Amino acid sequence: MVTLRRYTVIPRLPPALERLRELSYNLSWSWTPMAQDLFARLDPDLWRAVRGNPIELLSRVDQARLEEAAGDDAFTGQLEAAWQTLQRYMQREGWFARSFPEAAGAKIAYFSMEYGIHECLPIYSGGLGVLAGDHVKSASDLDIPLVGVGLFYAEGYFRQVLNADGWQDERYPINDWHRMPVQPVLDDAGKRLVIDVRYPDGVVRAQLWKVQVGRVPLFLLDANLPENAPADRAITGPLYGGDQQFRVRQEIMLGIGGMHALAALGLSPTVCHMNEGHSAFLAIERIGRVMRERGVSFAVASEANSAGNVFTTHTPVPAGNDAFNPDLVRRYLEPYRAALGLSDDDMLALGRIDTADKNANFSMPVLAMRASDHYNGVSALHGEVARKMWRGLWPGLPTHEIPIESITNGVHTPSWVADEIGELFTRYLGPRWAEHCDDPELWARVSEIPDTELWQVHEHRRHRLVQHARRWLHDAAERRGAGREEIDLTDEVLDPNALTIGFARRFATYKRAALLFTDVERVRRLLMHPERPVQLVFAGKAHPQDRGGKELIRSIIHASRDAGLRGRVVFLEDYDMRIARAMVSGVDVWLNTPRRPLEASGTSGMKAASNGALNLSILDGWFVEAWDAHGREIGWAIGRGEEYPDASGDARDAELLYDVLEREVVPLFFARGGMDRMPRGWIRRMKSCIGKLVPMFNTSRMVREYAKRFYVPAIKLEYKLTQSDLAAAKALTAWKEKVRSAWPLVAVKDVRLESNEEVAVGDPVRVSAVVDLGPLTPDDVAVELYHGPTSGGSDITTGSIVRMSLEPKAAGAGSGVSPAGTDGAHTWNYSGKIATSDSGAHAFAVRVLPYNEGMTHPYETTLLRWA
């Protein structure tokens, strides 16, 4: 075999253009119109051809054009302005440093399986990755001391190709990283930085690449090295490819390899944020490092680390929550188990809700939650769903008290607002809008934008979407080898003036992409109305193994060929961030039809709203909060939040969808009065949508929440637990062991209602209790009254808590009151009173739980004793 020796050819930039290189390798250009315009000026046609990739642009642009640009004062002046803008951005003092000086020196490591930063970096598949990319961008804007960790996929997610029948096929082209905005990480000797990761069959090596996202570095691990075996090189081949074993191997590389990478870079994270459970193995490596470096037990190291771990769960769908066969996990964690001092059962118990079930799969989200003290869902509704879903980890605790919080997702507004809309915002809101996306007062000024200007810009964006769609459909037809007649028809699809409804997302069956086609005849009447035309633009990929999702795509393709729908329904092939930007900024209505409550959050509707598109959605995910706050001012709801266990509700939801389209959406869009024939009512809703939703649903607000509620408390607690040779962690571990050992002896011996069973509103309900704490003391516990209305049933649906007070013991007595047969030395009297403000049937119960001010939340031990 011929030995190939590789080399890279880079453009010879004239000295006057050298700063183009620095600009191109910092992906802040992806949300900076001035920088994008600078690259486009070099060669507009080539810029479109390379899909907005400045590295590939510079590698392919004609050398003569570079020399010409170097002598163009206008071009070099714009280059200087863009470079100075980047320098100011990189050097300014940010929000985090001003707000939390006590967190100086901390480092937050953000782990994600995928990152959607720009389409030129294909290491994302959909919403999870785009959310991660937007999180990193806002972390940069806010100067959060964050570093990203991910994998460097040779193939990335698949490229979608539709055959003549509309069936999705997948292609996996090899990425040419030398034409992308990534750079190799070098060691002190100038050689590639390489780390080793242990697997059962030996060590797998991985090199590191760096992507600079504004002020945040993102490090990617790449196992595609010649010294690795072919199976090991494939670990960083496709994104979300292969079987369970392949996924375990990838997730070990992400979690454990990611921790090795940070150590090799000299970075010791104070906080590790796991964006979904894929990276949860990092907890095992963090614990092992503390054990080796500090000479402490697994329990102490785990206590010290959990304070600094954050876990975000993104979906209630089982396929999104990895759970592996125990034998598989046993094999792959064996190289780490012995060093942790754990038995096989102990290790597997870390990923099981029921630790006694020896046959249960090993759940990555469970491992993440057992190893963390901070957990959240991604919308208020998803927080409720997640608490129900994982309540087995906190047995006996009422569902609403499960300590899984919620931080609703957002979007990085500057990345998703179209240039023309952004210019309008700058003109009427001022240039601060891109940096103050979460300022409600600033966004209230959207009302000052003249209707005429907003509508003209919006119509221009719709026309641009139609142009893009025709070109993409034309290119796809040619690639497919379609006949000339079919190719020519692509140049005539869609009407630039029709009401345009967009639907683009992952084609999972629960998202019900084809719900609108439940009654095809009714759709024909809706779309082909001679005076009020409507059209539909679809895009999205189905997972390669999701046959149901592929069937949905094919059904839409077939519908688009229906004689009564041709030209009014299109499906755009190979959905990516480029298509997403065109759609969210060009449609009039963004359609969302998931089967509630399976849409944890969703962010595409937020992107559309920031461009003035109105949402038409099932009340699920983020839209519940938007609707509860602003209702019809921001769009339309499909139904009232009904939930069905299966597809039995689809027909009803389809009927509601048709009804709202026919009676409300279409008439409002075509209600054109006055000489200018503009839809004033529609424009009012557009302004309301932008002004009210942008300051709520953006990642600036979201990342600030993570910082205030999770990052900074975690930093403070981690510092506290690890100082003085882990003294606080050791003390908390010893206390928890004492409590767990004594807990079987804890009991509520007697509960007495000291008031009448009927009390008037305003009079307190007085309760006393005798609690046997065994060898524990009152300082070790909290005794609480859990109370609330029963709403006519026998249970408290959502209760409140009153802390009971310890009564002093009589002099010389073991206890103030001791029921017969109890040891007064171990029993303690408590009293409490419940305020009454509402009449009706109420109930209460007494409970005991461990209490220590060193815990992050009161349910860390998962121990609870009810009367």
Coordinates of N, CA, C and O in Angstrom, one line a residue, residues 321-392:
N321 N -33.2 9.1 26.2 CA -32.6 8.8 27.5 C -31.9 7.5 27.5 O -32.5 6.4 27.7
D322 N -30.6 7.5 27.2 CA -29.9 6.3 27.0 C -29.9 5.4 28.2 O -29.6 5.8 29.4
A323 N -30.2 4.1 28.0 CA -30.2 3.1 29.0 C -29.5 1.9 28.4 O -30.0 1.4 27.4
F324 N -28.4 1.4 29.0 CA -27.6 0.3 28.4 C -27.8 -1.0 29.2 O -28.0 -1.0 30.4
N325 N -27.6 -2.1 28.5 CA -27.6 -3.4 29.1 C -26.5 -3.5 30.2 O -25.4 -3.0 30.0
P326 N -26.8 -4.0 31.3 CA -25.9 -4.1 32.4 C -24.6 -4.8 32.1 O -23.5 -4.4 32.6
D327 N -24.6 -5.9 31.3 CA -23.4 -6.6 31.0 C -22.5 -5.7 30.1 O -21.3 -5.7 30.3
L328 N -23.1 -4.9 29.3 CA -22.3 -4.0 28.4 C -21.6 -2.9 29.3 O -20.4 -2.7 29.1
V329 N -22.3 -2.4 30.2 CA -21.8 -1.3 31.1 C -20.7 -1.9 32.0 O -19.6 -1.3 32.2
R330 N -21.0 -3.1 32.5 CA -20.0 -3.8 33.4 C -18.7 -4.0 32.7 O -17.6 -3.7 33.2
R331 N -18.8 -4.4 31.4 CA -17.5 -4.6 30.6 C -16.8 -3.3 30.4 O -15.5 -3.2 30.6
Y332 N -17.5 -2.3 30.0 CA -16.8 -1.0 29.7 C -16.3 -0.2 30.9 O -15.4 0.6 30.7
L333 N -17.0 -0.4 32.0 CA -16.5 0.3 33.2 C -15.5 -0.5 34.1 O -15.0 0.1 35.1
E334 N -15.3 -1.7 33.7 CA -14.3 -2.5 34.5 C -13.0 -1.9 34.6 O -12.4 -1.9 35.7
P335 N -12.4 -1.2 33.6 CA -11.1 -0.5 33.8 C -11.1 0.6 34.9 O -10.1 1.0 35.3
Y336 N -12.3 1.0 35.3 CA -12.4 2.1 36.3 C -13.0 1.6 37.6 O -12.7 2.3 38.6
R337 N -13.7 0.5 37.6 CA -14.4 0.1 38.8 C -13.5 -0.2 40.0 O -13.7 0.3 41.1
A338 N -12.4 -1.0 39.8 CA -11.6 -1.4 40.9 C -10.9 -0.2 41.6 O -10.8 -0.1 42.8
A339 N -10.5 0.8 40.7 CA -9.8 2.0 41.3 C -10.7 2.8 42.2 O -10.3 3.5 43.0
L340 N -12.0 2.7 41.9 CA -13.0 3.4 42.7 C -13.4 2.6 44.0 O -14.1 3.2 44.8
G341 N -12.9 1.4 44.1 CA -13.3 0.6 45.3 C -14.7 0.1 45.3 O -15.3 -0.1 46.4
L342 N -15.3 0.0 44.1 CA -16.7 -0.4 44.1 C -16.8 -1.9 43.5 O -16.0 -2.3 42.7
S343 N -17.8 -2.6 44.0 CA -18.2 -3.9 43.5 C -18.9 -3.7 42.2 O -19.4 -2.6 41.9
D344 N -19.1 -4.8 41.4 CA -20.0 -4.6 40.2 C -21.3 -4.1 40.5 O -21.9 -3.2 39.8
D345 N -21.9 -4.6 41.6 CA -23.3 -4.2 41.9 C -23.3 -2.7 42.3 O -24.2 -2.0 42.0
D346 N -22.3 -2.3 43.1 CA -22.2 -0.9 43.5 C -22.1 0.1 42.2 O -22.7 1.1 42.2
M347 N -21.3 -0.4 41.3 CA -21.1 0.4 40.1 C -22.4 0.5 39.3 O -22.8 1.6 38.9
L348 N -23.0 -0.6 39.1 CA -24.3 -0.6 38.3 C -25.4 0.1 39.0 O -26.3 0.7 38.4
A349 N -25.4 0.1 40.3 CA -26.4 0.8 41.1 C -26.4 2.3 40.9 O -27.4 3.0 41.0
L350 N -25.3 2.8 40.4 CA -25.2 4.3 40.2 C -26.1 4.7 39.0 O -26.5 5.8 38.9
G351 N -26.5 3.7 38.2 CA -27.3 4.1 37.0 C -28.7 3.4 37.1 O -29.3 3.3 36.0
R352 N -29.1 3.0 38.3 CA -30.4 2.4 38.4 C -31.3 3.2 39.4 O -30.8 3.6 40.5
I353 N -32.6 3.3 39.1 CA -33.5 3.9 40.1 C -33.7 2.9 41.2 O -33.6 3.3 42.4
D354 N -34.0 1.7 40.9 CA -34.1 0.6 42.0 C -32.8 -0.1 42.0 O -32.5 -1.0 41.2
T355 N -32.0 0.2 43.0 CA -30.7 -0.3 43.1 C -30.7 -1.8 43.4 O -29.7 -2.5 43.2
A356 N -31.8 -2.3 43.9 CA -31.9 -3.8 44.2 C -32.3 -4.6 43.0 O -32.2 -5.8 43.0
D357 N -32.7 -4.0 41.9 CA -33.1 -4.7 40.7 C -31.8 -5.0 39.9 O -31.3 -4.2 39.1
K358 N -31.3 -6.3 40.0 CA -30.1 -6.6 39.3 C -30.2 -6.7 37.8 O -29.2 -6.8 37.1
N359 N -31.4 -6.7 37.3 CA -31.6 -6.9 35.8 C -31.9 -5.6 35.1 O -32.0 -5.5 33.9
A360 N -32.1 -4.5 35.9 CA -32.4 -3.2 35.3 C -31.3 -2.7 34.5 O -30.1 -2.9 34.8
N361 N -31.6 -2.0 33.4 CA -30.6 -1.3 32.6 C -29.9 -0.2 33.3 O -30.4 0.3 34.3
F362 N -28.8 0.2 32.8 CA -28.0 1.3 33.4 C -28.4 2.6 32.7 O -28.1 2.7 31.5
S363 N -29.0 3.5 33.4 CA -29.5 4.7 32.8 C -28.5 5.8 32.9 O -28.1 6.2 34.0
M364 N -28.2 6.5 31.8 CA -27.3 7.6 31.9 C -27.9 8.8 32.6 O -27.2 9.5 33.4
P365 N -29.2 9.1 32.4 CA -29.7 10.2 33.2 C -29.7 9.9 34.7 O -29.5 10.9 35.5
V366 N -30.0 8.7 35.1 CA -29.9 8.3 36.5 C -28.5 8.5 37.0 O -28.3 9.1 38.1
L367 N -27.5 8.1 36.3 CA -26.1 8.3 36.7 C -25.9 9.8 36.9 O -25.3 10.2 37.9
A368 N -26.3 10.6 35.9 CA -26.1 12.0 36.0 C -26.8 12.7 37.2 O -26.2 13.5 37.9
M369 N -28.0 12.2 37.6 CA -28.7 12.8 38.7 C -28.1 12.3 40.0 O -28.0 13.0 41.0
R370 N -27.7 11.0 40.1 CA -27.0 10.5 41.3 C -25.7 11.2 41.6 O -25.3 11.3 42.7
A371 N -25.1 11.7 40.5 CA -23.7 12.3 40.7 C -23.8 13.8 40.7 O -22.8 14.5 40.7
S372 N -25.0 14.4 40.7 CA -25.2 15.9 40.7 C -26.1 16.3 41.8 O -26.8 15.6 42.4
D373 N -25.9 17.6 42.1 CA -26.8 18.2 43.1 C -27.8 19.2 42.5 O -28.6 19.8 43.2
H374 N -27.6 19.4 41.2 CA -28.5 20.4 40.5 C -29.0 19.8 39.2 O -28.2 19.3 38.4
Y375 N -30.3 19.8 39.0 CA -30.9 19.2 37.8 C -32.1 20.0 37.4 O -32.8 20.6 38.2
N376 N -32.3 20.0 36.0 CA -33.5 20.8 35.5 C -34.0 20.2 34.2 O -33.3 19.6 33.4
G377 N -35.3 20.5 34.0 CA -35.9 20.3 32.7 C -35.8 21.6 32.0 O -35.3 22.6 32.5
V378 N -36.3 21.7 30.7 CA -36.1 22.8 29.8 C -37.3 23.6 29.5 O -37.3 24.4 28.6
S379 N -38.4 23.4 30.3 CA -39.5 24.3 30.3 C -40.3 24.0 31.6 O -40.0 23.0 32.2
A380 N -41.2 24.9 31.9 CA -42.0 24.7 33.2 C -42.8 23.4 33.1 O -42.8 22.6 34.0
L381 N -43.4 23.1 32.0 CA -44.2 21.9 31.8 C -43.2 20.7 31.8 O -43.6 19.7 32.4
H382 N -42.1 20.8 31.1 CA -41.2 19.7 31.1 C -40.6 19.4 32.5 O -40.4 18.2 32.9
G383 N -40.5 20.4 33.3 CA -40.1 20.2 34.7 C -41.1 19.3 35.4 O -40.7 18.4 36.2
E384 N -42.3 19.6 35.2 CA -43.4 18.8 35.9 C -43.3 17.3 35.3 O -43.4 16.4 36.1
V385 N -43.1 17.2 34.0 CA -43.0 15.8 33.5 C -41.8 15.1 34.0 O -41.9 13.9 34.3
A386 N -40.7 15.8 34.1 CA -39.4 15.2 34.5 C -39.6 14.7 36.0 O -39.0 13.7 36.4
R387 N -40.3 15.5 36.8 CA -40.4 15.2 38.2 C -41.2 13.9 38.3 O -40.9 13.0 39.2
K388 N -42.2 13.7 37.5 CA -43.0 12.5 37.5 C -42.2 11.3 37.0 O -42.2 10.2 37.5
M389 N -41.4 11.6 36.0 CA -40.7 10.6 35.3 C -39.6 10.0 36.2 O -39.3 8.8 36.1
W390 N -38.9 10.8 37.0 CA -37.8 10.4 37.8 C -38.1 10.3 39.3 O -37.2 10.3 40.1
R391 N -39.3 10.3 39.7 CA -39.7 10.4 41.1 C -39.2 9.2 41.8 O -39.1 9.2 43.1
G392 N -38.9 8.0 41.2 CA -38.4 6.9 41.8 C -37.1 7.1 42.5 O -36.7 6.3 43.4

